[in-house]
Coordinates of C-alpha atoms in Angstrom, one line a residue:
M5 CA -1.7 -134.6 -21.9
R6 CA -1.5 -131.3 -20.2
R7 CA 1.9 -129.5 -20.6
P8 CA 3.5 -127.9 -17.6
A9 CA 4.2 -124.1 -17.7
P10 CA 7.6 -123.4 -19.1
A11 CA 10.3 -122.8 -16.5
G12 CA 10.9 -119.1 -15.7
R13 CA 7.7 -117.9 -17.3
A14 CA 5.3 -116.0 -15.1
P15 CA 1.8 -117.6 -15.0
A16 CA -0.8 -115.6 -16.8
C17 CA -3.9 -114.0 -15.1
P18 CA -6.7 -116.5 -14.1
A19 CA -8.8 -114.6 -16.7
A20 CA -6.8 -116.4 -19.4
V21 CA -8.0 -119.8 -18.3
A22 CA -11.5 -119.1 -17.0
S23 CA -13.3 -120.3 -20.1
P24 CA -13.5 -124.1 -20.8
A25 CA -14.1 -123.1 -24.4
R26 CA -10.5 -122.0 -24.8
P27 CA -8.4 -124.8 -23.3
A28 CA -5.3 -123.6 -25.2
F29 CA -5.2 -120.6 -22.9
A30 CA -5.2 -122.9 -19.9
R31 CA -2.5 -125.1 -21.2
A32 CA -0.3 -122.0 -22.1
A33 CA -0.9 -120.2 -18.8
G34 CA -0.1 -122.9 -16.2
W35 CA -1.5 -120.9 -13.2
S36 CA -2.3 -122.4 -9.9
D37 CA -4.7 -121.4 -7.1
G38 CA -2.0 -122.0 -4.5
R39 CA -3.4 -125.3 -3.3
G40 CA -2.2 -127.4 -6.2
R41 CA -5.3 -127.0 -8.4
G42 CA -4.3 -125.9 -11.8
P43 CA -6.3 -125.5 -15.1
A44 CA -7.8 -129.0 -14.9
A45 CA -9.6 -128.1 -11.6
I46 CA -11.6 -125.3 -13.2
P47 CA -15.3 -126.1 -12.9
A48 CA -17.0 -126.7 -16.2
S49 CA -20.3 -125.3 -15.1
P50 CA -21.4 -122.5 -17.5
A51 CA -22.6 -120.5 -14.5
R52 CA -19.1 -120.6 -13.0
A53 CA -17.0 -120.8 -16.1
S54 CA -16.4 -117.1 -16.3
W55 CA -15.0 -116.8 -12.8
P56 CA -11.7 -118.0 -11.4
I57 CA -11.6 -120.4 -8.4
A58 CA -12.2 -118.8 -5.0
G59 CA -9.0 -117.7 -3.5
A60 CA -7.0 -118.1 -6.8
R61 CA -3.9 -116.0 -6.9
C62 CA -2.5 -114.5 -10.1
A63 CA 1.3 -114.8 -10.1
R64 CA 1.7 -111.8 -12.4
C65 CA -0.1 -109.3 -10.2
S66 CA -0.5 -111.1 -6.9
A67 CA -4.2 -110.3 -7.0
T68 CA -6.4 -112.8 -5.1
T69 CA -9.8 -113.4 -6.8
G70 CA -13.1 -114.8 -5.9
P71 CA -15.0 -114.8 -2.5
A72 CA -11.7 -114.8 -0.5
A73 CA -10.8 -111.5 -2.0
A74 CA -14.4 -110.2 -2.0
G75 CA -14.5 -110.7 1.8
R76 CA -11.6 -108.3 2.2
A77 CA -12.1 -105.8 -0.5
G78 CA -15.8 -105.9 -1.1
T79 CA -15.5 -106.3 -4.9
G80 CA -13.3 -109.3 -5.4
F81 CA -10.7 -107.3 -7.3
R82 CA -8.0 -104.9 -6.4
Q83 CA -8.2 -101.4 -7.9
R84 CA -5.8 -100.9 -10.8
P85 CA -2.9 -98.6 -10.0
D86 CA -2.4 -95.2 -11.7
R87 CA 1.0 -96.0 -13.2
A88 CA 2.6 -98.9 -15.0
A89 CA 5.5 -98.9 -12.5
D90 CA 3.1 -99.9 -9.7
I91 CA 2.5 -103.2 -11.5
V92 CA 6.1 -103.7 -12.2
G93 CA 6.9 -103.3 -8.6
A94 CA 4.1 -105.7 -7.7
G95 CA 5.5 -108.6 -9.6
A96 CA 5.7 -108.1 -13.4
S97 CA 9.4 -108.4 -13.9
R98 CA 9.5 -108.6 -17.7
L99 CA 7.7 -107.5 -20.8
L100 CA 5.1 -109.7 -22.5
N101 CA 6.2 -112.0 -25.3
K102 CA 4.4 -112.1 -28.6
R103 CA 2.2 -115.0 -27.8
E104 CA 1.0 -113.4 -24.6
V105 CA 0.3 -110.1 -26.3
L106 CA -1.9 -111.9 -28.8
I107 CA -3.7 -113.8 -26.1
L108 CA -4.3 -110.6 -24.1
D109 CA -5.5 -108.8 -27.2
Y110 CA -7.9 -111.6 -28.0
I111 CA -9.2 -111.6 -24.4
H112 CA -9.7 -107.9 -24.2
F113 CA -11.3 -107.2 -27.5
Y114 CA -13.0 -110.5 -28.7
I115 CA -14.2 -112.2 -25.5
P116 CA -16.8 -110.0 -23.7
L117 CA -17.0 -112.8 -21.1
F118 CA -13.8 -111.6 -19.5
W119 CA -14.6 -107.9 -19.5
P120 CA -16.1 -107.8 -15.9
Y121 CA -12.8 -108.5 -14.3
C122 CA -10.1 -107.9 -16.9
F123 CA -10.9 -104.2 -16.9
R124 CA -11.5 -103.9 -13.2
S125 CA -8.5 -105.9 -12.0
N126 CA -4.9 -104.9 -12.4
C127 CA -3.8 -108.2 -14.1
F128 CA -3.4 -106.7 -17.6
Q129 CA -3.8 -102.9 -17.5
G130 CA -0.7 -101.0 -16.6
I131 CA 1.8 -103.8 -17.3
A132 CA 5.1 -102.4 -18.4
V133 CA 4.7 -101.0 -21.9
S134 CA 7.6 -101.0 -24.3
P135 CA 8.0 -98.8 -27.4
H136 CA 7.1 -101.8 -29.4
S137 CA 3.7 -102.5 -27.8
P138 CA 0.7 -102.3 -30.1
A139 CA -0.8 -99.3 -28.5
V140 CA 2.4 -97.3 -28.5
R141 CA 3.2 -98.3 -32.1
R142 CA -0.2 -97.1 -33.3
I143 CA 0.0 -93.8 -31.4
L144 CA 3.4 -93.2 -32.9
L145 CA 2.1 -94.1 -36.4
S146 CA -0.9 -91.8 -36.0
S147 CA 1.4 -89.0 -34.8
F148 CA 3.7 -89.5 -37.9
L149 CA 0.7 -89.4 -40.3
L150 CA -0.6 -86.2 -38.8
S151 CA 2.8 -84.6 -38.9
L152 CA 3.1 -85.7 -42.6
S153 CA -0.3 -84.2 -43.2
R154 CA 0.8 -80.8 -42.0
A155 CA 4.2 -81.0 -43.7
A156 CA 2.5 -81.7 -47.0
I157 CA 0.5 -78.4 -47.1
T158 CA 2.9 -76.1 -45.2
P159 CA 5.0 -75.1 -48.3
L160 CA 1.8 -73.7 -49.9
L161 CA 0.2 -72.0 -46.9
V162 CA 1.7 -68.5 -47.5
L163 CA 1.0 -68.5 -51.2
T164 CA -2.5 -69.9 -50.8
L165 CA -3.5 -67.4 -48.2
A166 CA -2.1 -64.5 -50.2
R167 CA -4.1 -65.7 -53.3
Q168 CA -7.4 -66.3 -51.5
L169 CA -7.3 -63.1 -49.4
G170 CA -5.6 -60.8 -51.8
L171 CA -3.0 -59.8 -49.1
S172 CA 0.6 -58.9 -49.6
L173 CA 3.2 -61.5 -48.5
Q174 CA 4.1 -59.4 -45.5
A175 CA 0.5 -59.2 -44.4
T176 CA 0.0 -62.9 -45.0
G177 CA 3.1 -63.6 -42.9
G178 CA 1.6 -61.5 -40.1
L179 CA -1.7 -63.3 -40.3
L180 CA 0.1 -66.7 -40.1
G181 CA 2.2 -65.5 -37.2
A182 CA -0.9 -64.3 -35.3
V183 CA -2.6 -67.7 -35.8
L184 CA 0.5 -69.5 -34.6
L185 CA 0.7 -67.2 -31.5
A186 CA -3.0 -67.9 -30.7
T187 CA -2.6 -71.6 -31.0
A188 CA 0.5 -71.6 -28.7
L189 CA -1.5 -69.8 -26.1
F190 CA -4.5 -72.1 -26.6
G191 CA -2.2 -75.0 -25.7
V192 CA -2.4 -74.1 -22.0
Y193 CA -6.3 -74.2 -22.2
G194 CA -6.2 -77.4 -24.2
G195 CA -3.9 -79.1 -21.6
Y196 CA -6.3 -77.9 -18.9
W197 CA -9.2 -79.9 -20.5
L198 CA -7.0 -82.9 -21.3
D199 CA -6.5 -83.3 -17.5
R200 CA -10.3 -83.4 -17.0
L201 CA -11.6 -85.3 -20.1
P202 CA -10.7 -88.6 -21.6
R203 CA -7.7 -88.2 -23.8
G204 CA -8.6 -90.8 -26.4
P205 CA -11.7 -88.9 -27.7
A206 CA -9.7 -85.6 -27.7
L207 CA -7.0 -87.3 -29.8
R208 CA -9.6 -88.5 -32.3
A209 CA -11.4 -85.1 -32.5
A210 CA -8.1 -83.3 -33.1
A211 CA -7.2 -85.7 -36.0
V212 CA -10.7 -85.2 -37.6
L213 CA -10.5 -81.4 -37.2
M214 CA -7.1 -81.3 -38.8
G215 CA -8.2 -83.4 -41.7
L216 CA -11.2 -81.1 -42.3
G217 CA -9.2 -77.9 -41.9
S218 CA -6.6 -79.1 -44.4
A219 CA -9.1 -80.3 -47.0
L220 CA -11.4 -77.3 -46.8
L221 CA -8.8 -74.5 -46.7
P222 CA -8.4 -74.1 -50.5
Y223 CA -12.2 -73.8 -50.8
A224 CA -12.6 -71.0 -48.3
H225 CA -12.5 -67.5 -49.9
G226 CA -13.9 -65.2 -47.3
Y227 CA -11.6 -63.8 -44.6
A228 CA -13.5 -65.4 -41.8
A229 CA -13.7 -68.8 -43.6
V230 CA -10.0 -68.8 -44.4
V231 CA -8.9 -67.9 -40.9
A232 CA -11.3 -70.5 -39.4
A233 CA -9.9 -73.3 -41.6
L234 CA -6.3 -72.3 -40.9
A235 CA -6.9 -71.9 -37.2
A236 CA -8.7 -75.3 -37.1
G237 CA -5.7 -77.1 -38.5
E238 CA -3.2 -75.3 -36.3
L239 CA -5.3 -75.7 -33.1
A240 CA -5.8 -79.4 -33.8
M241 CA -2.1 -79.9 -34.3
T242 CA -1.3 -78.1 -31.0
L243 CA -3.9 -80.1 -29.1
Y244 CA -2.8 -83.3 -30.7
G245 CA 0.9 -82.8 -29.8
I246 CA 0.0 -82.2 -26.2
A247 CA -2.4 -85.1 -26.0
V248 CA 0.2 -87.5 -27.5
K249 CA 2.8 -86.6 -25.0
A250 CA 0.4 -87.0 -22.1
I251 CA -0.9 -90.4 -23.5
L252 CA 2.7 -91.7 -24.1
S253 CA 3.5 -90.7 -20.5
D254 CA 0.5 -92.7 -19.3
L255 CA 1.2 -95.8 -21.4
A256 CA 5.0 -96.1 -21.1
E257 CA 6.8 -96.9 -17.9
E258 CA 9.3 -94.3 -16.7
S259 CA 12.4 -96.2 -17.9
Q260 CA 11.0 -96.4 -21.5
R261 CA 9.8 -92.9 -22.0
G262 CA 13.1 -91.6 -23.3
R263 CA 13.0 -94.1 -26.1
V264 CA 9.3 -93.4 -26.8
F265 CA 9.7 -89.6 -27.0
S266 CA 12.9 -90.0 -29.1
L267 CA 11.1 -92.3 -31.5
R268 CA 8.2 -89.8 -31.8
Y269 CA 10.6 -86.9 -32.5
T270 CA 12.4 -89.0 -35.1
L271 CA 9.2 -89.8 -36.9
A272 CA 8.1 -86.2 -36.8
N273 CA 11.4 -85.1 -38.4
A274 CA 11.1 -87.8 -41.0
A275 CA 7.5 -86.5 -41.8
W276 CA 8.7 -82.9 -42.2
A277 CA 11.5 -84.1 -44.5
V278 CA 9.2 -86.2 -46.7
G279 CA 6.2 -83.8 -46.6
P280 CA 7.5 -81.2 -49.0
L281 CA 8.5 -83.9 -51.5
L282 CA 4.9 -85.2 -51.4
C283 CA 3.6 -81.7 -51.9
S284 CA 5.8 -81.3 -55.0
A285 CA 4.6 -84.6 -56.4
A286 CA 1.0 -83.8 -55.7
L287 CA 1.3 -80.5 -57.5
L288 CA 2.2 -82.3 -60.7
W289 CA -1.4 -83.7 -60.7
N290 CA -3.5 -80.8 -59.4
E291 CA -2.8 -77.6 -57.6
L292 CA -5.3 -78.6 -54.9
A293 CA -4.0 -82.1 -54.5
P294 CA -1.6 -81.3 -51.6
F295 CA -4.6 -80.2 -49.5
W296 CA -6.6 -83.3 -50.4
L297 CA -3.5 -85.4 -49.5
G298 CA -3.1 -83.6 -46.2
G299 CA -6.8 -84.2 -45.3
A300 CA -6.5 -87.9 -46.3
L301 CA -3.3 -88.4 -44.2
A302 CA -5.0 -86.8 -41.2
L303 CA -8.0 -89.0 -41.5
A304 CA -5.6 -92.0 -41.9
G305 CA -4.0 -90.9 -38.6
W306 CA -7.4 -90.9 -37.0
L307 CA -8.1 -94.5 -38.2
T308 CA -4.8 -95.8 -36.9
Q309 CA -5.4 -94.5 -33.3
P310 CA -5.7 -97.4 -30.8
R311 CA -8.4 -98.0 -28.3
L312 CA -6.9 -96.5 -25.1
P313 CA -7.4 -97.8 -21.6
S314 CA -9.1 -95.4 -19.2
F315 CA -6.7 -94.2 -16.5
P316 CA -8.4 -93.3 -13.2
R317 CA -7.8 -89.7 -12.2
D318 CA -8.0 -88.0 -8.8
M319 CA -10.3 -85.1 -9.6
A320 CA -9.8 -83.8 -6.0
A321 CA -6.2 -83.1 -6.9
L322 CA -7.1 -80.8 -9.8
P323 CA -7.3 -77.0 -9.2
D324 CA -10.7 -75.5 -9.1
G325 CA -11.1 -74.0 -12.5
F326 CA -8.9 -72.7 -15.3
A327 CA -7.8 -69.6 -13.3
A328 CA -6.7 -71.7 -10.4
T329 CA -4.8 -73.9 -12.9
L330 CA -3.0 -70.9 -14.3
R331 CA -2.1 -69.8 -10.8
T332 CA -0.7 -73.2 -10.0
L333 CA 1.4 -73.2 -13.2
A334 CA 2.7 -69.7 -12.6
G335 CA 3.5 -70.5 -9.0
D336 CA 5.7 -73.4 -10.0
R337 CA 9.0 -71.6 -10.5
V338 CA 10.7 -74.7 -11.8
L339 CA 8.2 -74.9 -14.6
V340 CA 8.5 -71.2 -15.3
W341 CA 12.3 -71.1 -15.6
F342 CA 12.4 -74.3 -17.5
T343 CA 9.9 -73.1 -20.0
A344 CA 11.9 -69.9 -20.5
S345 CA 15.0 -72.1 -21.1
S346 CA 13.0 -74.1 -23.7
L347 CA 11.9 -70.9 -25.4
L348 CA 15.5 -69.8 -25.9
A349 CA 16.2 -73.3 -27.4
Y350 CA 13.3 -72.8 -29.8
V351 CA 14.8 -69.4 -30.9
V352 CA 17.9 -71.2 -32.0
Y353 CA 16.7 -74.5 -33.5
G354 CA 12.9 -74.0 -33.9
R355 CA 13.1 -72.3 -37.3
F356 CA 16.7 -72.5 -38.3
S357 CA 15.6 -73.3 -41.9
S358 CA 14.0 -69.9 -42.0
Y359 CA 16.8 -67.7 -40.7
L360 CA 19.8 -69.6 -42.2
P361 CA 19.0 -68.6 -45.8
L362 CA 19.1 -65.0 -44.7
Y363 CA 22.7 -65.5 -43.7
L364 CA 23.6 -67.3 -46.9
L365 CA 22.0 -64.5 -49.0
T366 CA 24.6 -62.1 -47.5
R367 CA 27.4 -64.2 -48.9
M368 CA 26.1 -65.6 -52.3
D369 CA 23.4 -65.3 -54.9
E370 CA 20.0 -66.8 -54.5
A371 CA 20.7 -69.9 -56.6
D372 CA 23.7 -70.9 -54.6
A373 CA 22.0 -70.1 -51.3
M374 CA 19.1 -72.5 -52.3
R375 CA 21.6 -75.2 -53.2
W376 CA 23.5 -74.9 -50.0
M377 CA 20.3 -74.7 -47.9
S378 CA 19.1 -77.9 -49.5
A379 CA 22.3 -79.7 -48.5
L380 CA 22.2 -78.3 -45.0
I381 CA 18.6 -79.4 -44.4
S382 CA 19.3 -82.8 -45.8
C383 CA 22.2 -83.1 -43.4
N384 CA 20.0 -82.1 -40.5
A385 CA 17.4 -84.7 -41.5
I386 CA 19.9 -87.5 -41.9
V387 CA 21.5 -86.9 -38.5
V388 CA 18.1 -86.7 -36.8
V389 CA 16.7 -89.9 -38.4
A390 CA 20.0 -91.8 -37.8
L391 CA 20.8 -90.7 -34.3
Q392 CA 17.6 -89.6 -32.6
Y393 CA 16.4 -93.0 -31.4
P394 CA 19.8 -94.5 -30.6
L395 CA 20.8 -91.4 -28.5
G396 CA 17.3 -90.9 -27.0
R397 CA 17.1 -94.5 -25.6
L398 CA 20.2 -93.7 -23.6
L399 CA 18.5 -90.9 -21.7
K400 CA 18.2 -91.7 -18.1
P401 CA 16.0 -90.0 -15.5
R402 CA 18.9 -89.6 -13.2
R403 CA 20.9 -87.6 -15.8
L404 CA 18.3 -85.4 -17.4
I405 CA 19.6 -82.0 -16.4
R406 CA 23.1 -83.1 -17.6
S407 CA 21.7 -84.1 -20.9
I408 CA 19.8 -80.8 -21.3
V409 CA 22.9 -78.8 -20.5
G410 CA 25.0 -80.9 -22.8
G411 CA 22.4 -80.5 -25.6
F412 CA 22.5 -76.7 -25.2
L413 CA 26.3 -76.6 -25.3
L414 CA 26.3 -78.8 -28.5
V415 CA 23.8 -76.5 -30.2
G416 CA 25.8 -73.4 -29.2
A417 CA 29.0 -75.0 -30.4
G418 CA 27.3 -75.8 -33.7
M419 CA 26.3 -72.1 -34.1
L420 CA 29.9 -70.9 -33.5
W421 CA 31.1 -73.5 -36.0
L422 CA 28.7 -72.2 -38.6
G423 CA 29.8 -68.6 -38.1
A424 CA 33.5 -69.5 -38.5
V425 CA 33.5 -71.6 -41.7
D426 CA 32.8 -70.7 -45.3
S427 CA 32.7 -74.0 -47.2
L428 CA 29.7 -76.3 -47.7
P429 CA 31.4 -79.4 -46.3
M430 CA 32.4 -77.6 -43.1
M431 CA 29.0 -76.0 -42.8
C432 CA 27.5 -79.5 -43.0
A433 CA 29.8 -80.6 -40.2
G434 CA 28.6 -77.6 -38.2
I435 CA 24.9 -78.5 -38.8
A436 CA 25.7 -82.1 -37.8
L437 CA 27.1 -80.8 -34.5
F438 CA 24.1 -78.5 -34.0
T439 CA 21.7 -81.3 -34.8
L440 CA 23.4 -83.7 -32.4
G441 CA 22.6 -81.2 -29.6
E442 CA 19.0 -80.9 -30.8
V443 CA 18.4 -84.7 -30.8
V444 CA 19.6 -84.9 -27.1
L445 CA 17.8 -81.7 -26.0
V446 CA 14.3 -82.3 -27.3
P447 CA 13.4 -85.6 -25.7
A448 CA 15.2 -84.6 -22.5
E449 CA 13.0 -81.6 -22.2
Y450 CA 9.9 -83.7 -22.6
L451 CA 11.1 -86.1 -19.9
Y452 CA 12.0 -83.3 -17.5
I453 CA 8.4 -81.9 -17.8
D454 CA 7.1 -85.4 -17.3
A455 CA 9.2 -85.7 -14.1
I456 CA 8.3 -82.4 -12.5
A457 CA 4.5 -82.4 -13.4
P458 CA 2.1 -83.6 -10.8
E459 CA 0.3 -86.8 -11.9
A460 CA -3.1 -85.0 -12.2
L461 CA -1.7 -82.0 -14.2
K462 CA 0.3 -83.7 -17.0
G463 CA -1.7 -82.1 -19.7
S464 CA -1.6 -78.6 -18.2
Y465 CA 2.2 -78.8 -17.7
Y466 CA 2.8 -80.0 -21.3
G467 CA 0.5 -77.2 -22.5
A468 CA 2.5 -74.6 -20.5
Q469 CA 5.8 -76.0 -21.9
N470 CA 4.3 -75.7 -25.4
L471 CA 4.5 -71.9 -25.0
A472 CA 8.2 -72.4 -25.7
S473 CA 7.3 -72.9 -29.4
L474 CA 6.8 -69.1 -29.5
G475 CA 10.6 -68.9 -29.7
G476 CA 10.4 -70.4 -33.2
A477 CA 8.7 -67.2 -34.4
L478 CA 11.4 -65.0 -32.7
G479 CA 14.3 -66.7 -34.5
P480 CA 13.8 -65.3 -38.0
A481 CA 12.9 -61.8 -36.7
L482 CA 16.1 -61.7 -34.5
A483 CA 18.2 -63.0 -37.4
G484 CA 16.9 -60.4 -39.8
A485 CA 17.6 -57.6 -37.3
L486 CA 21.1 -58.7 -36.5
L487 CA 22.1 -59.2 -40.2
A488 CA 20.7 -55.8 -41.1
H489 CA 22.6 -53.9 -38.4
G490 CA 25.8 -55.9 -37.9
P491 CA 28.3 -58.3 -39.3
A492 CA 27.2 -61.8 -40.2
W493 CA 29.2 -63.5 -37.5
L494 CA 27.2 -61.5 -34.9
L495 CA 24.2 -63.6 -35.6
F496 CA 25.9 -66.9 -34.6
A497 CA 27.6 -65.3 -31.6
V498 CA 24.2 -64.1 -30.2
L499 CA 22.6 -67.5 -30.9
A500 CA 25.5 -69.2 -29.1
M501 CA 25.0 -66.9 -26.1
L502 CA 21.3 -67.7 -26.0
C503 CA 22.3 -71.4 -25.7
V504 CA 24.5 -70.6 -22.8
L505 CA 21.8 -68.6 -21.2
G506 CA 19.3 -71.4 -21.8
A507 CA 21.6 -73.9 -20.1
G508 CA 21.9 -71.5 -17.2
L509 CA 18.2 -71.1 -16.8
A510 CA 17.7 -74.8 -16.8
L511 CA 20.4 -75.3 -14.1
F512 CA 18.8 -72.5 -12.0
G513 CA 15.3 -74.1 -12.3
D514 CA 16.8 -77.5 -11.4
R515 CA 18.4 -76.0 -8.3
L516 CA 15.0 -74.6 -7.3
R517 CA 13.6 -78.1 -7.7
L518 CA 16.3 -79.6 -5.5
Q519 CA 15.6 -77.0 -2.8
R520 CA 11.9 -77.7 -3.0
A521 CA 12.5 -81.4 -2.7
A522 CA 14.9 -81.2 0.2
P523 CA 12.3 -81.1 3.0
A524 CA 10.5 -84.1 1.4
A525 CA 13.8 -85.9 1.2
A526 CA 14.4 -85.4 4.9
A527 CA 11.0 -87.0 5.7
D528 CA 11.1 -89.7 3.0
A529 CA 14.3 -91.4 2.0
S530 CA 12.7 -92.5 -1.3
A531 CA 12.0 -88.9 -2.4
L532 CA 13.5 -87.7 -5.6
P533 CA 15.8 -84.8 -4.7
A534 CA 18.6 -85.6 -7.1
S535 CA 17.1 -88.0 -9.6
L536 CA 17.1 -85.6 -12.5
S537 CA 20.6 -84.2 -12.0

């Protein structure tokens, strides 16, 4: 006896009931062709078994199939939209439950019979994706493993480079800084190609390149070989970070991106907290073991990457060449001012674990400074892991600029607190306040770039915003200069002023965005003139 479709459940796509070999799909789907013919009316002929009934209508996507649709569209299938929100607006009012996810996975990957229309119709692709969907989970897991890979070898980079090249620590630091500068600049070019090439293969290539760079670095002894292995790992990490942000923007609907970006940042911080511990444990076995471990983790990140859907792109909307892309990016004053704001933020929190010990060494001996620094870093990691996701999921597109300004002010207040106290518990409280601003600011910046970037230039915009990471190299240099030529409290006062200046630049850039959107708002009431404020 055929069970009726459960009340309140949207019927599945006709693809789920097209094959008589899988009657369970038909019983679970409960779809109708609009004339009272349900799953029992599907013809059993093998020649017609792979096609839905002429004129059948999918209640999930409202797509009419068969000859009735073919007469109107010429193909029998509507073109899939560019964004997940288009499907949501077209009729998908809820996320898929677990059984439906398993059914769709089975159809997509194990029944080639359904491929001709499952991938050309909009019945499945683009449905609202939550942070808990399989594709997003695997992207986040892959990102975590690659961050863990880099964190496992970073504590040894300076010493390894100095030993292999015979350079002084100062020269080694300069070399490492030059490589980081080159990779940050390369991010713009990498983003340019991510807008033109499939992002899935780029993601896999970056993971493999990072694994090879990590594993081969200790075996390189010539200057060119060492620099090549080091640059390969850093370039791959930069490209991977940009690609992951662009892919998550493609997969997750707009209302879920704050949660997704926050979860990614939480996992990255957890990786950088655990990585040094893994490095220490691996050193007990072999001095090269951390590099082997880093390579293995990167390759594991490659293996966990999902099979990504191909999102159609309007190549006509892309600038003609890299030079034209640079002119487009430089001409977007909102992007320029916001990137400058992000750079100031990176000066303050990007490498705080590098400049804070310099301050502690002006007040205590090295042993106490290391003990205090361990406690402060642990406090930072605990706050990030505990609060990043709960706070990030509260970020709303309509309040992004407020969240950004609030994050800047919290980071600045934490800096002033650190400069005014002299006990470890109070400094931990200051770090907690500082970290609270960081966990709000970082995902809000990603969401802001996602909101202002044209659909065809997501990768280029994320690559341009990656230039803000250069601020992380400026923080230790600025701290050393201020501590050498002034009182210790001056360091935290200047950092707090940079936070206020960063908030001001973000507000100024958003004002330019509102002015730019005003003419469009006058012509289109659905425009977005104040959705980020």
